[in-house]
Amino acid sequence: MGEASTRLAVLGSPIGHSKSPAIHSAAYEVLGLDWSYERFDVPQGGLADFLASRGPGWRGFSVTMPLKHEARAFASTLAPAATEIGAVNTLVFDGADAGAPSRGWNTDVTGFVAALNEAGVDSAPRVRLLGAGGTAAAVIAALPSLAATELSIVVRSPERAQGMVALARSLGVEVEVLTFAEFDARPAKARAAELVVNTVPGDRDHIGIDASWVQGAVLFDVLYDPWPTKLATRWQAAGGQVVSGLELLLAQALVQVRLFTGRDESEVLPREAEVRSAMRTAALRVSE
């Protein structure tokens, strides 16, 4: 991309709360790269106009809600995960010119697995997925990497989960859809799993928790602000392990840094441990 491509940004709406500028800036400082990383509020339906109006010098964009599905249309090539779930959270330009084509990636998938591995979870044959939003699709796409064979999708409206069901089945995962009331009514043995992932937006008490089925299961709550969530607090009180959504944010951002610096998703950065530490410090500082 050349040294002229020194601008990066995160796009979405609302975007003022985003930790990405602090996290990415910390990474590039460690790497000795004098790059800028900004934020732009781009509403749903506004991505085409924004990209058309960009000038030269852009290296790429991080893309968050509600633009992940729109971003797919602007990538000349798509990484497998982005194709699989139909959503792009990273656009990397092939050159510094304003009209340079871009490649589309979804680092949520790799980041989700990396965050779990960091927490000591390498496999999860049984997974319970709460909610069916955009992050839920990334979770399902990651299931083969966790050797998952059984998935329960727990939602308020089962019809919203049909796309998730199709994706899970295409990956060879046995799947069922339940309402929250149906899931809560099941005995603890039937709810048991190695991994429970919460993707329901908002800090809500939307599921019953008791020690008999929390034991041995890890809760990955993709929320991180506010933290701890009500769900995470009750899960820990029942004796269960919790992984925060901040871990996903950091893990997927680290993969983006690799891509923005011209590497592959799995190619380790120079001084990567130091980069990761600086990103975490920056994220926690923003939370204070």
JSON list of C-alpha atoms in Angstrom, two decimals, residues 5 18 39 82-83 132 146 164 177 192 196 200 236 243 250 262 273 287:
[
{"chain": "A", "resi": 5, "resn": "SER", "atom": "CA", "xyz": [-1.48, 5.14, 3.03]},
{"chain": "A", "resi": 18, "resn": "SER", "atom": "CA", "xyz": [-15.90, 3.41, 20.35]},
{"chain": "A", "resi": 39, "resn": "ARG", "atom": "CA", "xyz": [-13.85, 7.64, 13.93]},
{"chain": "A", "resi": 82, "resn": "ALA", "atom": "CA", "xyz": [-16.85, -12.75, 5.48]},
{"chain": "A", "resi": 83, "resn": "THR", "atom": "CA", "xyz": [-18.44, -14.78, 2.69]},
{"chain": "A", "resi": 132, "resn": "ALA", "atom": "CA", "xyz": [-29.37, -14.08, 16.91]},
{"chain": "A", "resi": 146, "resn": "LEU", "atom": "CA", "xyz": [-14.01, -25.24, 18.67]},
{"chain": "A", "resi": 164, "resn": "MET", "atom": "CA", "xyz": [-28.34, -18.86, 11.82]},
{"chain": "A", "resi": 177, "resn": "VAL", "atom": "CA", "xyz": [-33.99, -23.14, 18.28]},
{"chain": "A", "resi": 192, "resn": "ALA", "atom": "CA", "xyz": [-25.55, -28.27, 30.15]},
{"chain": "A", "resi": 196, "resn": "VAL", "atom": "CA", "xyz": [-22.67, -20.25, 26.63]},
{"chain": "A", "resi": 200, "resn": "VAL", "atom": "CA", "xyz": [-28.38, -10.13, 23.36]},
{"chain": "A", "resi": 236, "resn": "GLN", "atom": "CA", "xyz": [-19.87, -15.70, 38.56]},
{"chain": "A", "resi": 243, "resn": "VAL", "atom": "CA", "xyz": [-15.08, -14.06, 29.46]},
{"chain": "A", "resi": 250, "resn": "LEU", "atom": "CA", "xyz": [-9.15, -6.68, 21.64]},
{"chain": "A", "resi": 262, "resn": "GLY", "atom": "CA", "xyz": [-0.06, -6.00, 5.22]},
{"chain": "A", "resi": 273, "resn": "ALA", "atom": "CA", "xyz": [2.92, -9.39, 23.05]},
{"chain": "A", "resi": 287, "resn": "SER", "atom": "CA", "xyz": [-13.19, 2.79, 30.43]}
]
